[in-house]
């Protein structure tokens, strides 16, 4: 699993970006960007008093489009010879597969940097029409979240652009889940939650969507839930499954606490864990480790 990225504090406060920010957002190495700058006079950045490069919103948008064409296989010498309008038009032409996904990711980043909610929503709905909800989330939204740093670990500075985008995506997931017209199996009840300290709901909300799509009754306790609260609910409602999604590192004492919960709830309740923090685990006593969304769907289909 890749480490999630985060924009610098400077980018968050001033809407200016360092060359490292540009590398993270475009997927092009800083060394390569410097070569392009020198060889092709491509988007010369401004300089701080320390002589460090800084880029503004317009430079970022232009470089996102350049990166999109470059990643699709176009030579940088050809891109550098094009006008900004030609570059913009080229990014909208004849894209398919991974290149189309990359294009959508770049467009959503542009919208987030500019806080352009109407355009963000238009692009989101265009993605839905082209590829459906699940591919929209897995092929576009997750890479977008990775690129802009929305899934950065708890405790780091989160730029306002991240809050802006995550709020929109969160609302889309909730609406999509509520809109599922499925027959709920009354004897199959999943309790879902994020552990204490885990605040980013988007992966868990997508899990809830997949479970409900597969006919499961779902109760979501939300983010940052103490284990005592989970235990209280489980004792009272006796769900068939308890599922949590872990983004950050899980210590041995933490995992022992979940094993203790499993033992207390008894065989009638199954415990499932998902997320980057548990992907390396091969076996945990009494706990099922789910490593991918596809594994979860397969599990839900037979349980």
mmCIF file with all atom_site columns, C-alpha atoms in Angstrom, residues 8 54 69 120:
data_model
loop_
_atom_site.group_PDB
_atom_site.id
_atom_site.type_symbol
_atom_site.label_atom_id
_atom_site.label_alt_id
_atom_site.label_comp_id
_atom_site.label_asym_id
_atom_site.label_entity_id
_atom_site.label_seq_id
_atom_site.pdbx_PDB_ins_code
_atom_site.Cartn_x
_atom_site.Cartn_y
_atom_site.Cartn_z
_atom_site.occupancy
_atom_site.B_iso_or_equiv
_atom_site.pdbx_formal_charge
_atom_site.auth_seq_id
_atom_site.auth_comp_id
_atom_site.auth_asym_id
_atom_site.auth_atom_id
_atom_site.pdbx_PDB_model_num
ATOM 1 C CA . UNK A 1 8   ? 2.584   21.344 2.682   1.00 0.00 ? 8   UNK A CA 1
ATOM 2 C CA . UNK A 1 54  ? 6.737   28.184 -5.956  1.00 0.00 ? 54  UNK A CA 1
ATOM 3 C CA . UNK A 1 69  ? -0.907  14.179 -21.924 1.00 0.00 ? 69  UNK A CA 1
ATOM 4 C CA . UNK A 1 120 ? -16.759 19.214 -9.359  1.00 0.00 ? 120 UNK A CA 1
#
